[in-house]
Coordinates of N, CA and C in Angstrom, one line a residue:
M1 N 0.8 -1.2 0.0 CA 0.0 0.0 0.0 C 0.9 1.2 0.0
T2 N 0.3 2.4 -0.4 CA 1.0 3.7 -0.3 C 0.4 4.4 0.9
W3 N 1.2 4.8 1.9 CA 0.7 5.4 3.1 C 1.6 6.6 3.4
R4 N 1.0 7.8 3.3 CA 1.7 9.1 3.6 C 3.0 9.2 2.7
G5 N 2.8 8.8 1.5 CA 3.9 8.9 0.5 C 4.9 7.8 0.6
E6 N 4.7 6.8 1.4 CA 5.6 5.7 1.5 C 5.0 4.4 1.0
T7 N 5.7 3.6 0.2 CA 5.2 2.3 -0.2 C 5.5 1.2 0.8
I8 N 4.5 0.5 1.3 CA 4.7 -0.6 2.2 C 4.2 -1.8 1.6
A9 N 5.0 -2.8 1.4 CA 4.7 -4.0 0.6 C 4.0 -5.1 1.4
D10 N 4.5 -5.5 2.5 CA 4.0 -6.7 3.2 C 2.8 -6.3 4.1
S11 N 1.8 -7.2 4.2 CA 0.6 -6.9 4.9 C 0.9 -6.8 6.4
A12 N 1.8 -7.6 6.9 CA 2.1 -7.5 8.4 C 2.7 -6.1 8.7
F13 N 3.6 -5.6 7.8 CA 4.2 -4.3 8.0 C 3.1 -3.2 7.8
C14 N 2.2 -3.4 6.9 CA 1.0 -2.5 6.7 C 0.2 -2.4 8.0
I15 N -0.1 -3.5 8.6 CA -0.9 -3.5 9.8 C -0.1 -2.8 10.9
E16 N 1.2 -3.1 11.1 CA 2.0 -2.5 12.1 C 2.0 -1.0 11.9
R17 N 2.2 -0.5 10.7 CA 2.3 0.9 10.4 C 1.0 1.6 10.7
L18 N -0.1 1.1 10.2 CA -1.4 1.7 10.4 C -1.8 1.8 11.9
T19 N -1.5 0.7 12.6 CA -1.9 0.7 14.0 C -1.1 1.7 14.8
K20 N 0.2 1.8 14.4 CA 1.1 2.8 15.1 C 0.7 4.2 14.8
D21 N 0.5 4.5 13.5 CA 0.2 5.9 13.1 C -1.2 6.3 13.5
L22 N -2.2 5.4 13.6 CA -3.5 5.7 13.9 C -3.9 5.5 15.4
G23 N -2.9 5.0 16.1 CA -3.1 4.8 17.5 C -4.2 3.7 17.8
V24 N -4.2 2.7 17.0 CA -5.2 1.6 17.2 C -4.5 0.4 17.8
R25 N -5.2 -0.3 18.7 CA -4.6 -1.5 19.3 C -5.5 -2.6 19.0
L26 N -5.2 -3.3 17.9 CA -6.1 -4.4 17.4 C -6.2 -5.6 18.3
D27 N -5.1 -5.9 18.9 CA -5.0 -7.1 19.8 C -4.9 -6.8 21.2
E28 N -5.6 -5.7 21.6 CA -5.5 -5.3 23.0 C -6.1 -6.4 23.9
G29 N -5.5 -6.7 25.0 CA -6.0 -7.7 26.0 C -5.3 -9.0 25.9
L30 N -4.5 -9.2 24.8 CA -3.8 -10.5 24.7 C -2.6 -10.5 25.5
S31 N -2.4 -11.6 26.2 CA -1.2 -11.8 27.0 C 0.0 -12.0 26.1
L32 N 1.2 -11.9 26.7 CA 2.4 -12.1 25.9 C 2.4 -13.6 25.3
E33 N 1.9 -14.5 26.1 CA 1.8 -15.9 25.6 C 0.9 -16.0 24.4
Q34 N -0.3 -15.3 24.5 CA -1.2 -15.4 23.4 C -0.7 -14.7 22.2
Q35 N 0.0 -13.6 22.4 CA 0.6 -12.9 21.3 C 1.6 -13.8 20.6
A36 N 2.4 -14.5 21.3 CA 3.4 -15.4 20.7 C 2.7 -16.6 20.0
A37 N 1.6 -17.1 20.5 CA 0.9 -18.1 19.8 C 0.3 -17.6 18.6
A38 N -0.3 -16.4 18.6 CA -0.9 -15.8 17.4 C 0.1 -15.6 16.3
Y39 N 1.3 -15.2 16.7 CA 2.4 -14.9 15.7 C 2.8 -16.3 15.1
A40 N 2.9 -17.3 15.9 CA 3.3 -18.6 15.4 C 2.2 -19.2 14.4
I41 N 1.0 -19.0 14.8 CA -0.1 -19.5 13.9 C -0.1 -18.7 12.6
R42 N 0.1 -17.4 12.7 CA 0.1 -16.6 11.5 C 1.3 -17.0 10.6
K43 N 2.4 -17.3 11.1 CA 3.6 -17.7 10.3 C 3.3 -19.1 9.7
M44 N 2.7 -20.0 10.4 CA 2.4 -21.3 9.8 C 1.5 -21.1 8.6
V45 N 0.4 -20.3 8.8 CA -0.5 -20.1 7.7 C 0.2 -19.4 6.5
E46 N 1.0 -18.4 6.8 CA 1.6 -17.7 5.7 C 2.8 -18.5 5.0
E47 N 3.5 -19.3 5.7 CA 4.7 -20.0 5.2 C 4.4 -21.4 4.9
S48 N 3.3 -22.0 5.3 CA 3.0 -23.4 5.0 C 1.7 -23.6 4.3
T49 N 0.6 -23.2 5.0 CA -0.7 -23.4 4.4 C -0.9 -22.7 3.1
Y50 N -0.3 -21.5 3.0 CA -0.4 -20.7 1.8 C 0.1 -21.5 0.6
W51 N 1.2 -22.2 0.8 CA 1.8 -22.9 -0.4 C 0.9 -24.1 -0.7
T52 N 0.3 -24.7 0.2 CA -0.6 -25.8 -0.1 C -1.8 -25.4 -0.9
V53 N -2.3 -24.2 -0.6 CA -3.4 -23.6 -1.3 C -3.0 -23.2 -2.7
A54 N -1.8 -22.6 -2.8 CA -1.3 -22.2 -4.1 C -1.1 -23.4 -5.0
Y55 N -0.6 -24.5 -4.5 CA -0.4 -25.7 -5.4 C -1.8 -26.2 -5.8
A56 N -2.7 -26.3 -4.9 CA -4.1 -26.8 -5.3 C -4.7 -25.9 -6.4
R57 N -4.5 -24.6 -6.2 CA -5.2 -23.6 -7.2 C -4.4 -23.5 -8.5
W58 N -3.1 -23.6 -8.5 CA -2.4 -23.3 -9.7 C -1.8 -24.5 -10.4
V59 N -1.9 -25.7 -9.7 CA -1.4 -26.9 -10.3 C -2.4 -28.0 -10.3
E60 N -2.7 -28.5 -9.2 CA -3.6 -29.7 -9.0 C -5.0 -29.5 -9.6
H61 N -5.6 -28.3 -9.3 CA -7.0 -28.0 -9.7 C -7.0 -26.8 -10.6
F62 N -6.0 -26.6 -11.4 CA -5.8 -25.3 -12.1 C -7.0 -25.1 -13.1
G63 N -7.4 -26.2 -13.8 CA -8.5 -26.0 -14.8 C -9.8 -25.6 -14.1
V64 N -10.2 -26.2 -13.1 CA -11.4 -25.9 -12.4 C -11.3 -24.5 -11.8
C65 N -10.2 -24.2 -11.1 CA -10.1 -22.8 -10.5 C -10.0 -21.7 -11.5
R66 N -9.4 -22.0 -12.7 CA -9.3 -21.0 -13.7 C -10.7 -20.7 -14.2
K67 N -11.5 -21.7 -14.4 CA -12.9 -21.5 -14.9 C -13.7 -20.6 -13.9
Q68 N -13.5 -20.9 -12.6 CA -14.2 -20.2 -11.6 C -13.8 -18.7 -11.5
V69 N -12.5 -18.5 -11.7 CA -12.0 -17.1 -11.7 C -12.5 -16.4 -12.9
L70 N -12.6 -17.1 -14.0 CA -13.1 -16.4 -15.3 C -14.5 -16.1 -15.1
L71 N -15.3 -17.0 -14.5 CA -16.7 -16.7 -14.4 C -17.0 -15.5 -13.5
E72 N -16.2 -15.4 -12.4 CA -16.3 -14.3 -11.4 C -15.8 -13.0 -12.0
S73 N -14.8 -13.1 -12.9 CA -14.2 -11.8 -13.3 C -15.2 -10.9 -14.0
S74 N -16.2 -11.4 -14.7 CA -17.1 -10.6 -15.4 C -17.9 -9.8 -14.4
V75 N -18.0 -10.3 -13.1 CA -18.8 -9.6 -12.1 C -17.9 -8.6 -11.4
F76 N -16.7 -9.0 -11.0 CA -15.8 -8.2 -10.2 C -15.0 -7.2 -11.0
M77 N -14.7 -7.6 -12.2 CA -13.8 -6.8 -13.1 C -14.5 -6.0 -14.2
G78 N -15.5 -6.7 -14.7 CA -16.2 -6.1 -15.9 C -17.6 -5.7 -15.7
G79 N -18.1 -5.7 -14.4 CA -19.5 -5.3 -14.2 C -20.4 -6.1 -15.0
D80 N -21.2 -5.5 -15.8 CA -22.2 -6.2 -16.6 C -21.7 -6.6 -18.0
L81 N -20.4 -6.5 -18.2 CA -19.8 -6.9 -19.5 C -20.0 -8.4 -19.7
P82 N -20.2 -8.8 -20.9 CA -20.3 -10.3 -21.1 C -19.1 -11.1 -20.8
Y83 N -19.3 -12.3 -20.4 CA -18.2 -13.2 -20.0 C -17.2 -13.3 -21.1
S84 N -17.7 -13.3 -22.4 CA -16.8 -13.5 -23.5 C -15.8 -12.4 -23.7
V85 N -16.1 -11.3 -23.1 CA -15.1 -10.1 -23.3 C -13.9 -10.4 -22.3
W86 N -14.2 -10.9 -21.1 CA -13.1 -11.1 -20.2 C -12.4 -12.4 -20.3
R87 N -13.0 -13.4 -20.8 CA -12.5 -14.7 -20.8 C -11.1 -14.8 -21.5
P88 N -10.9 -14.3 -22.7 CA -9.6 -14.5 -23.4 C -8.5 -13.8 -22.6
L89 N -8.7 -12.6 -22.1 CA -7.7 -11.9 -21.4 C -7.3 -12.6 -20.1
H90 N -8.3 -12.9 -19.3 CA -8.0 -13.5 -18.0 C -7.4 -15.0 -18.2
G91 N -7.9 -15.7 -19.2 CA -7.4 -17.0 -19.4 C -5.9 -17.0 -19.8
L92 N -5.6 -16.0 -20.7 CA -4.2 -15.9 -21.1 C -3.3 -15.5 -20.0
L93 N -3.8 -14.5 -19.1 CA -2.9 -14.1 -18.0 C -2.7 -15.2 -17.0
M94 N -3.7 -16.0 -16.8 CA -3.5 -17.1 -15.8 C -2.6 -18.2 -16.4
R95 N -2.7 -18.5 -17.7 CA -1.8 -19.4 -18.3 C -0.4 -18.9 -18.3
M96 N -0.2 -17.6 -18.5 CA 1.1 -17.0 -18.5 C 1.8 -17.1 -17.1
A97 N 0.9 -16.9 -16.1 CA 1.4 -16.9 -14.7 C 1.7 -18.2 -14.2
Q98 N 1.1 -19.3 -14.7 CA 1.2 -20.6 -14.1 C 2.6 -21.1 -14.0
P99 N 3.4 -21.0 -15.1 CA 4.8 -21.5 -15.0 C 5.7 -20.9 -13.9
A100 N 5.5 -19.6 -13.8 CA 6.3 -18.9 -12.7 C 5.8 -19.4 -11.3
I101 N 4.6 -19.6 -11.2 CA 4.1 -20.1 -9.9 C 4.6 -21.5 -9.6
K102 N 4.6 -22.4 -10.6 CA 5.1 -23.7 -10.5 C 6.6 -23.7 -10.1
K103 N 7.3 -22.8 -10.7 CA 8.7 -22.6 -10.4 C 8.9 -22.2 -8.9
A104 N 8.1 -21.3 -8.5 CA 8.2 -20.8 -7.1 C 7.8 -21.9 -6.1
L105 N 6.8 -22.7 -6.5 CA 6.5 -23.9 -5.6 C 7.6 -24.9 -5.5
H106 N 8.3 -25.1 -6.6 CA 9.4 -26.1 -6.6 C 10.6 -25.5 -5.8
A107 N 10.8 -24.2 -5.9 CA 11.9 -23.6 -5.2 C 11.6 -23.6 -3.7
Q108 N 10.4 -23.3 -3.3 CA 10.0 -23.3 -1.9 C 10.0 -24.7 -1.3
G109 N 9.8 -25.7 -2.1 CA 9.9 -27.1 -1.7 C 8.6 -27.9 -1.7
F110 N 7.4 -27.2 -1.6 CA 6.2 -27.9 -1.6 C 5.9 -28.6 -2.9
G111 N 6.3 -28.0 -4.0 CA 6.1 -28.5 -5.3 C 6.9 -29.8 -5.6
R112 N 7.8 -30.2 -4.7 CA 8.6 -31.4 -4.9 C 8.0 -32.6 -4.3
F113 N 7.0 -32.4 -3.4 CA 6.3 -33.5 -2.7 C 5.4 -34.3 -3.6
D114 N 5.2 -35.6 -3.3 CA 4.2 -36.4 -4.0 C 2.8 -36.1 -3.4
R115 N 1.8 -36.7 -4.0 CA 0.4 -36.3 -3.6 C 0.1 -36.7 -2.2
Q116 N 0.6 -37.9 -1.8 CA 0.4 -38.3 -0.4 C 1.1 -37.4 0.6
E117 N 2.3 -37.0 0.3 CA 3.0 -36.0 1.2 C 2.3 -34.7 1.3
R118 N 1.8 -34.2 0.1 CA 1.1 -32.9 0.1 C -0.2 -33.0 0.9
Q119 N -0.9 -34.0 0.8 CA -2.1 -34.2 1.6 C -1.9 -34.3 3.1
H120 N -0.8 -34.9 3.4 CA -0.4 -35.0 4.8 C -0.1 -33.7 5.4
I121 N 0.6 -32.8 4.7 CA 1.0 -31.5 5.1 C -0.3 -30.7 5.3
I122 N -1.2 -30.8 4.3 CA -2.5 -30.0 4.4 C -3.2 -30.4 5.7
E123 N -3.3 -31.7 5.9 CA -4.1 -32.2 7.0 C -3.4 -31.8 8.3
Q124 N -2.1 -31.8 8.4 CA -1.4 -31.4 9.7 C -1.6 -29.9 9.9
D125 N -1.6 -29.1 8.9 CA -1.8 -27.7 9.1 C -3.2 -27.4 9.6
L126 N -4.2 -28.0 9.0 CA -5.6 -27.8 9.4 C -5.9 -28.4 10.8
L127 N -5.2 -29.5 11.1 CA -5.4 -30.1 12.4 C -4.8 -29.2 13.5
A128 N -3.7 -28.6 13.2 CA -3.1 -27.6 14.2 C -4.0 -26.5 14.4
L129 N -4.7 -26.0 13.4 CA -5.6 -24.9 13.5 C -6.9 -25.3 14.3
A130 N -7.4 -26.5 13.9 CA -8.6 -27.0 14.6 C -8.3 -27.3 16.1
N131 N -7.2 -27.9 16.4 CA -6.9 -28.3 17.8 C -6.7 -27.0 18.6
Y132 N -6.0 -26.0 18.0 CA -5.8 -24.8 18.8 C -7.2 -24.0 19.0
L133 N -8.0 -24.0 18.0 CA -9.3 -23.4 18.1 C -10.1 -24.0 19.2
G134 N -10.2 -25.4 19.2 CA -11.0 -26.1 20.1 C -12.4 -25.7 20.1
G135 N -13.0 -25.3 21.2 CA -14.4 -24.8 21.3 C -14.5 -23.3 21.4
K136 N -13.4 -22.6 21.1 CA -13.5 -21.1 21.2 C -14.2 -20.6 19.9
P137 N -14.8 -19.5 20.0 CA -15.4 -18.9 18.8 C -14.3 -18.3 17.8
F138 N -13.2 -17.8 18.4 CA -12.1 -17.3 17.6 C -10.8 -17.8 18.2
M139 N -9.7 -17.7 17.4 CA -8.5 -18.3 17.7 C -8.0 -17.9 19.1
M140 N -8.1 -16.7 19.5 CA -7.6 -16.2 20.8 C -8.6 -16.1 21.9
G141 N -9.8 -16.5 21.6 CA -10.9 -16.4 22.6 C -12.2 -16.0 22.1
D142 N -12.9 -15.1 22.8 CA -14.2 -14.7 22.5 C -14.3 -13.5 21.5
K143 N -13.2 -12.9 21.2 CA -13.2 -11.8 20.3 C -12.2 -12.0 19.1
P144 N -12.5 -11.6 17.9 CA -11.6 -11.8 16.8 C -10.4 -10.8 17.0
T145 N -9.2 -11.3 16.5 CA -8.0 -10.5 16.5 C -7.3 -10.6 15.1
T146 N -6.2 -10.0 15.0 CA -5.6 -10.0 13.6 C -5.2 -11.4 13.1
V147 N -4.9 -12.3 14.0 CA -4.6 -13.7 13.5 C -5.8 -14.3 12.8
D148 N -7.0 -14.0 13.3 CA -8.2 -14.5 12.6 C -8.4 -14.0 11.2
A149 N -8.0 -12.8 10.9 CA -8.0 -12.3 9.6 C -7.1 -13.1 8.7
C150 N -5.9 -13.4 9.2 CA -4.9 -14.2 8.4 C -5.4 -15.6 8.2
V151 N -5.9 -16.2 9.2 CA -6.4 -17.6 9.1 C -7.6 -17.7 8.1
F152 N -8.5 -16.7 8.3 CA -9.7 -16.7 7.5 C -9.4 -16.6 6.0
G153 N -8.4 -15.8 5.7 CA -8.0 -15.6 4.3 C -7.7 -16.9 3.6
E154 N -7.0 -17.8 4.2 CA -6.7 -19.0 3.6 C -7.8 -20.0 3.7
L155 N -8.5 -20.1 4.8 CA -9.6 -21.0 5.0 C -10.8 -20.7 4.0
A156 N -11.0 -19.4 3.8 CA -12.1 -19.0 2.8 C -11.8 -19.5 1.4
L157 N -10.5 -19.5 1.0 CA -10.1 -20.0 -0.2 C -10.4 -21.5 -0.3
C158 N -10.0 -22.2 0.8 CA -10.2 -23.7 0.9 C -11.7 -24.1 0.7
V159 N -12.6 -23.3 1.4 CA -14.0 -23.7 1.4 C -14.7 -23.3 0.1
W160 N -14.4 -22.1 -0.4 CA -15.2 -21.5 -1.5 C -14.5 -21.4 -2.8
Q161 N -13.2 -21.5 -2.8 CA -12.4 -21.3 -4.1 C -11.6 -22.5 -4.6
L162 N -11.7 -23.6 -3.9 CA -10.9 -24.8 -4.3 C -11.8 -26.0 -4.4
P163 N -12.8 -26.0 -5.4 CA -13.8 -27.1 -5.5 C -13.1 -28.4 -5.9
G164 N -13.4 -29.4 -5.2 CA -12.8 -30.7 -5.4 C -11.5 -31.0 -4.8
S165 N -11.0 -30.1 -4.1 CA -9.6 -30.2 -3.5 C -9.7 -31.0 -2.2
H166 N -8.5 -31.4 -1.7 CA -8.4 -32.1 -0.4 C -8.7 -31.1 0.7
H167 N -8.4 -29.8 0.5 CA -8.7 -28.8 1.5 C -10.2 -28.8 1.7
E168 N -10.9 -28.6 0.6 CA -12.4 -28.5 0.7 C -13.0 -29.7 1.3
H169 N -12.5 -30.9 0.9 CA -13.1 -32.1 1.5 C -12.9 -32.2 3.0
L170 N -11.7 -31.9 3.5 CA -11.4 -32.0 4.9 C -12.3 -31.0 5.7
L171 N -12.4 -29.8 5.2 CA -13.2 -28.8 5.9 C -14.7 -29.0 5.9
T172 N -15.2 -29.5 4.8 CA -16.6 -29.6 4.7 C -17.2 -31.0 4.9
K173 N -16.3 -32.0 4.9 CA -16.8 -33.4 5.1 C -16.2 -34.2 6.2
D174 N -15.1 -33.8 6.7 CA -14.4 -34.5 7.8 C -14.8 -33.9 9.1
K175 N -15.4 -34.8 10.0 CA -15.9 -34.3 11.3 C -14.8 -33.7 12.2
R176 N -13.6 -34.1 12.0 CA -12.5 -33.5 12.8 C -12.4 -32.0 12.6
F177 N -12.9 -31.5 11.5 CA -12.7 -30.1 11.2 C -14.1 -29.3 11.2
E178 N -15.1 -29.9 11.8 CA -16.4 -29.3 11.9 C -16.3 -27.9 12.5
A179 N -15.6 -27.8 13.7 CA -15.5 -26.6 14.4 C -14.8 -25.5 13.5
L180 N -13.8 -26.0 12.8 CA -13.0 -25.1 12.0 C -13.8 -24.6 10.8
Y181 N -14.6 -25.4 10.2 CA -15.5 -25.1 9.2 C -16.5 -24.0 9.7
H182 N -17.1 -24.2 10.8 CA -18.1 -23.2 11.3 C -17.4 -21.9 11.8
Y183 N -16.1 -22.0 12.2 CA -15.3 -20.8 12.4 C -15.2 -20.0 11.2
T184 N -14.9 -20.7 10.1 CA -14.8 -20.0 8.8 C -16.1 -19.3 8.4
L185 N -17.2 -20.0 8.6 CA -18.6 -19.4 8.3 C -18.8 -18.2 9.2
R186 N -18.4 -18.3 10.5 CA -18.6 -17.2 11.5 C -17.9 -16.0 11.1
L187 N -16.7 -16.1 10.6 CA -15.9 -14.9 10.2 C -16.4 -14.4 8.9
K188 N -16.9 -15.3 8.0 CA -17.4 -14.8 6.7 C -18.7 -14.0 7.0
N189 N -19.6 -14.4 7.8 CA -20.8 -13.7 8.1 C -20.5 -12.4 8.9
L190 N -19.4 -12.4 9.7 CA -19.1 -11.2 10.5 C -18.4 -10.2 9.6
L191 N -17.5 -10.6 8.7 CA -16.8 -9.6 7.9 C -17.4 -9.3 6.5
F192 N -18.0 -10.3 5.9 CA -18.5 -10.1 4.5 C -19.9 -10.7 4.4
P193 N -20.9 -10.2 5.1 CA -22.2 -10.8 5.2 C -23.0 -10.8 3.8
E194 N -22.6 -9.8 3.0 CA -23.4 -9.7 1.7 C -22.6 -9.9 0.5
C195 N -21.3 -10.2 0.6 CA -20.4 -10.2 -0.6 C -20.4 -11.5 -1.4
W196 N -20.6 -12.6 -0.7 CA -20.5 -13.9 -1.3 C -21.8 -14.6 -1.3
P197 N -22.0 -15.6 -2.2 CA -23.2 -16.4 -2.1 C -23.2 -17.1 -0.7
R198 N -24.4 -17.1 -0.1 CA -24.6 -17.6 1.2 C -24.2 -19.1 1.3
P199 N -23.2 -19.5 2.2 CA -22.9 -20.9 2.3 C -23.9 -21.7 3.1
P200 N -23.9 -23.0 3.0 CA -24.8 -23.7 3.8 C -24.7 -23.5 5.3
K201 N -25.8 -23.4 6.0 CA -25.8 -23.1 7.4 C -25.5 -24.3 8.3
T202 N -25.6 -25.5 7.8 CA -25.4 -26.6 8.6 C -24.3 -27.5 8.1
Y203 N -23.7 -28.2 9.0 CA -22.6 -29.1 8.7 C -23.2 -30.4 8.3
D204 N -22.9 -30.9 7.1 CA -23.6 -32.1 6.5 C -22.5 -33.1 6.1
P205 N -21.9 -33.9 7.0 CA -20.9 -34.9 6.6 C -21.6 -36.0 5.9
P206 N -20.9 -36.8 5.1 CA -21.5 -37.9 4.4 C -21.8 -39.0 5.3
T207 N -22.9 -39.7 5.0 CA -23.3 -40.8 5.9 C -22.5 -42.1 5.6

């Protein structure tokens, strides 16, 4: 972002700068132990879960996700312009970006794992989140904090933007992640009640 004539690139630095300059305390009331836990959770999501989502979106389920992005682009980018106007451009841009993202995934390491290893990492990340959340409404307790915004960003992609993925299956069908799924819905309804199609209100695992 550009703030008071200065370009600030990373979201964490953006939050730190805004809270300092505006005198806002987003995580007021958290103990030092809670702050440390929140930082560790955020780093896991940013440095591990993020790459699992990127692989699912840009490699494993690229075709389905590309179609979804193209369908939505006519609404978010082109207003009432026909889908055919945006499809060629967006399709080309995504195909051009895919090789670079594959290269980044390989350099980071996640792109070198086989399918079973990738799914294991996905499951371990989500289990860590689910176990820490427990029965709390939010990660740090009764009120949302900045770590919830970070976690929600990735979980929202898993639930609504990765159709057919292992992420989606775990969150919407596996009972171990029922509380984490409802946590995602809770934040969606709190932060963006009118922006997305309304998700199902009940958890419906397969029989």
